[in-house]
mmCIF file with all atom_site columns, C-alpha atoms in Angstrom:
data_model
loop_
_atom_site.group_PDB
_atom_site.id
_atom_site.type_symbol
_atom_site.label_atom_id
_atom_site.label_alt_id
_atom_site.label_comp_id
_atom_site.label_asym_id
_atom_site.label_entity_id
_atom_site.label_seq_id
_atom_site.pdbx_PDB_ins_code
_atom_site.Cartn_x
_atom_site.Cartn_y
_atom_site.Cartn_z
_atom_site.occupancy
_atom_site.B_iso_or_equiv
_atom_site.pdbx_formal_charge
_atom_site.auth_seq_id
_atom_site.auth_comp_id
_atom_site.auth_asym_id
_atom_site.auth_atom_id
_atom_site.pdbx_PDB_model_num
ATOM 1  C CA . MET A 1 1  ? 12.828  -25.639 1.918   1.00 50.00 ? 1  MET A CA 1
ATOM 2  C CA . SER A 1 2  ? 11.096  -22.285 1.841   1.00 55.00 ? 2  SER A CA 1
ATOM 3  C CA . ALA A 1 3  ? 7.737   -21.235 0.447   1.00 60.00 ? 3  ALA A CA 1
ATOM 4  C CA . ASN A 1 4  ? 9.672   -19.530 -2.368  1.00 66.00 ? 4  ASN A CA 1
ATOM 5  C CA . ASN A 1 5  ? 10.327  -22.967 -3.876  1.00 85.00 ? 5  ASN A CA 1
ATOM 6  C CA . ILE A 1 6  ? 6.610   -23.692 -4.308  1.00 89.00 ? 6  ILE A CA 1
ATOM 7  C CA . ILE A 1 7  ? 5.887   -23.829 -8.030  1.00 91.00 ? 7  ILE A CA 1
ATOM 8  C CA . TYR A 1 8  ? 2.232   -22.853 -7.593  1.00 93.00 ? 8  TYR A CA 1
ATOM 9  C CA . SER A 1 9  ? 2.340   -19.054 -7.522  1.00 91.00 ? 9  SER A CA 1
ATOM 10 C CA . GLY A 1 10 ? -1.335  -18.747 -6.548  1.00 95.00 ? 10 GLY A CA 1
ATOM 11 C CA . LEU A 1 11 ? -0.843  -21.023 -3.561  1.00 96.00 ? 11 LEU A CA 1
ATOM 12 C CA . ARG A 1 12 ? 2.383   -19.257 -2.599  1.00 94.00 ? 12 ARG A CA 1
ATOM 13 C CA . ALA A 1 13 ? 0.636   -15.853 -2.700  1.00 95.00 ? 13 ALA A CA 1
ATOM 14 C CA . GLU A 1 14 ? -2.323  -17.003 -0.612  1.00 97.00 ? 14 GLU A CA 1
ATOM 15 C CA . MET A 1 15 ? -0.028  -18.655 1.921   1.00 97.00 ? 15 MET A CA 1
ATOM 16 C CA . ALA A 1 16 ? 1.823   -15.359 2.326   1.00 96.00 ? 16 ALA A CA 1
ATOM 17 C CA . ARG A 1 17 ? -1.405  -13.342 2.655   1.00 97.00 ? 17 ARG A CA 1
ATOM 18 C CA . ARG A 1 18 ? -2.852  -15.657 5.278   1.00 97.00 ? 18 ARG A CA 1
ATOM 19 C CA . LYS A 1 19 ? 0.430   -16.520 6.991   1.00 98.00 ? 19 LYS A CA 1
ATOM 20 C CA . VAL A 1 20 ? 0.067   -20.242 6.283   1.00 98.00 ? 20 VAL A CA 1
ATOM 21 C CA . LEU A 1 21 ? 3.346   -22.158 6.566   1.00 97.00 ? 21 LEU A CA 1
ATOM 22 C CA . ILE A 1 22 ? 4.508   -25.300 4.782   1.00 96.00 ? 22 ILE A CA 1
ATOM 23 C CA . SER A 1 23 ? 4.403   -26.981 8.182   1.00 97.00 ? 23 SER A CA 1
ATOM 24 C CA . ASP A 1 24 ? 0.677   -26.107 8.395   1.00 98.00 ? 24 ASP A CA 1
ATOM 25 C CA . LEU A 1 25 ? 0.087   -27.784 5.015   1.00 97.00 ? 25 LEU A CA 1
ATOM 26 C CA . ALA A 1 26 ? 2.180   -30.760 6.115   1.00 97.00 ? 26 ALA A CA 1
ATOM 27 C CA . ASN A 1 27 ? 0.104   -31.193 9.275   1.00 98.00 ? 27 ASN A CA 1
ATOM 28 C CA . CYS A 1 28 ? -3.084  -30.982 7.228   1.00 97.00 ? 28 CYS A CA 1
ATOM 29 C CA . LEU A 1 29 ? -1.831  -33.701 4.882   1.00 97.00 ? 29 LEU A CA 1
ATOM 30 C CA . GLY A 1 30 ? -0.318  -35.873 7.614   1.00 97.00 ? 30 GLY A CA 1
ATOM 31 C CA . LYS A 1 31 ? 3.133   -35.612 5.999   1.00 96.00 ? 31 LYS A CA 1
ATOM 32 C CA . GLY A 1 32 ? 6.469   -34.231 7.135   1.00 96.00 ? 32 GLY A CA 1
ATOM 33 C CA . ARG A 1 33 ? 7.413   -30.645 6.384   1.00 96.00 ? 33 ARG A CA 1
ATOM 34 C CA . GLU A 1 34 ? 10.347  -31.570 4.150   1.00 95.00 ? 34 GLU A CA 1
ATOM 35 C CA . VAL A 1 35 ? 8.314   -34.094 2.176   1.00 95.00 ? 35 VAL A CA 1
ATOM 36 C CA . THR A 1 36 ? 5.493   -31.602 1.673   1.00 96.00 ? 36 THR A CA 1
ATOM 37 C CA . GLY A 1 37 ? 7.908   -28.857 0.644   1.00 94.00 ? 37 GLY A CA 1
ATOM 38 C CA . ARG A 1 38 ? 9.593   -31.103 -1.914  1.00 94.00 ? 38 ARG A CA 1
ATOM 39 C CA . ARG A 1 39 ? 6.275   -32.223 -3.347  1.00 93.00 ? 39 ARG A CA 1
ATOM 40 C CA . LEU A 1 40 ? 5.116   -28.607 -3.740  1.00 93.00 ? 40 LEU A CA 1
ATOM 41 C CA . SER A 1 41 ? 8.296   -27.756 -5.624  1.00 92.00 ? 41 SER A CA 1
ATOM 42 C CA . VAL A 1 42 ? 7.966   -30.405 -8.358  1.00 88.00 ? 42 VAL A CA 1
ATOM 43 C CA . PRO A 1 43 ? 5.248   -30.337 -11.032 1.00 84.00 ? 43 PRO A CA 1
ATOM 44 C CA . GLY A 1 44 ? 2.680   -33.104 -10.707 1.00 83.00 ? 44 GLY A CA 1
ATOM 45 C CA . ARG A 1 45 ? 3.727   -34.315 -7.243  1.00 90.00 ? 45 ARG A CA 1
ATOM 46 C CA . ILE A 1 46 ? 0.647   -33.078 -5.362  1.00 92.00 ? 46 ILE A CA 1
ATOM 47 C CA . LYS A 1 47 ? -2.290  -35.447 -5.713  1.00 93.00 ? 47 LYS A CA 1
ATOM 48 C CA . LEU A 1 48 ? -5.710  -34.036 -6.541  1.00 93.00 ? 48 LEU A CA 1
ATOM 49 C CA . GLY A 1 49 ? -7.167  -35.132 -3.204  1.00 96.00 ? 49 GLY A CA 1
ATOM 50 C CA . GLU A 1 50 ? -4.317  -33.393 -1.360  1.00 96.00 ? 50 GLU A CA 1
ATOM 51 C CA . ALA A 1 51 ? -4.878  -30.208 -3.334  1.00 96.00 ? 51 ALA A CA 1
ATOM 52 C CA . PHE A 1 52 ? -8.568  -30.245 -2.416  1.00 97.00 ? 52 PHE A CA 1
ATOM 53 C CA . ARG A 1 53 ? -7.741  -30.906 1.260   1.00 98.00 ? 53 ARG A CA 1
ATOM 54 C CA . ILE A 1 54 ? -5.386  -27.900 1.320   1.00 97.00 ? 54 ILE A CA 1
ATOM 55 C CA . MET A 1 55 ? -7.953  -25.710 -0.419  1.00 97.00 ? 55 MET A CA 1
ATOM 56 C CA . ASP A 1 56 ? -10.836 -26.810 1.823   1.00 98.00 ? 56 ASP A CA 1
ATOM 57 C CA . THR A 1 57 ? -8.800  -26.353 5.010   1.00 98.00 ? 57 THR A CA 1
ATOM 58 C CA . PHE A 1 58 ? -6.990  -23.081 4.359   1.00 98.00 ? 58 PHE A CA 1
ATOM 59 C CA . PHE A 1 59 ? -8.460  -21.392 1.280   1.00 98.00 ? 59 PHE A CA 1
ATOM 60 C CA . PRO A 1 60 ? -12.134 -22.436 0.919   1.00 98.00 ? 60 PRO A CA 1
ATOM 61 C CA . ASP A 1 61 ? -13.002 -19.175 -0.818  1.00 97.00 ? 61 ASP A CA 1
ATOM 62 C CA . LYS A 1 62 ? -10.452 -19.759 -3.614  1.00 97.00 ? 62 LYS A CA 1
ATOM 63 C CA . ASP A 1 63 ? -10.741 -21.757 -6.824  1.00 95.00 ? 63 ASP A CA 1
ATOM 64 C CA . ILE A 1 64 ? -8.488  -24.799 -6.924  1.00 94.00 ? 64 ILE A CA 1
ATOM 65 C CA . ARG A 1 65 ? -7.375  -23.876 -10.448 1.00 92.00 ? 65 ARG A CA 1
ATOM 66 C CA . ASP A 1 66 ? -6.093  -20.528 -9.180  1.00 93.00 ? 66 ASP A CA 1
ATOM 67 C CA . LEU A 1 67 ? -4.210  -22.116 -6.297  1.00 95.00 ? 67 LEU A CA 1
ATOM 68 C CA . PHE A 1 68 ? -2.657  -25.035 -8.133  1.00 92.00 ? 68 PHE A CA 1
ATOM 69 C CA . ALA A 1 69 ? -2.035  -23.804 -11.664 1.00 88.00 ? 69 ALA A CA 1
ATOM 70 C CA . GLU A 1 70 ? 1.572   -24.605 -12.472 1.00 77.00 ? 70 GLU A CA 1
ATOM 71 C CA . ASP A 1 71 ? 3.701   -21.750 -13.701 1.00 64.00 ? 71 ASP A CA 1
ATOM 72 C CA . LEU A 1 72 ? 4.891   -23.664 -16.744 1.00 59.00 ? 72 LEU A CA 1
ATOM 73 C CA . PRO A 1 73 ? 4.768   -22.668 -20.411 1.00 59.00 ? 73 PRO A CA 1
ATOM 74 C CA . VAL A 1 74 ? 1.504   -23.637 -22.065 1.00 62.00 ? 74 VAL A CA 1
ATOM 75 C CA . LYS A 1 75 ? 1.895   -26.182 -24.859 1.00 66.00 ? 75 LYS A CA 1
ATOM 76 C CA . GLU A 1 76 ? -0.255  -25.762 -27.918 1.00 70.00 ? 76 GLU A CA 1
ATOM 77 C CA . CYS A 1 77 ? -2.341  -28.745 -29.057 1.00 66.00 ? 77 CYS A CA 1
#
């Protein structure tokens, strides 16, 4: 599973800029690389606490909404 499969384009871009690998995120979360990669590739699979842990560890200067906004069509209310 490559970083290209990550559905969060903001996270994917910051990982590329800072040379952060999926294995780095996996270590941070205490999960395996494959599990972490799969969870980043499916909408809604990353828990809020995990998203904050990733942000605080690797991207503390970024807004969580920018990192973890899903690239899905916006539904009107």
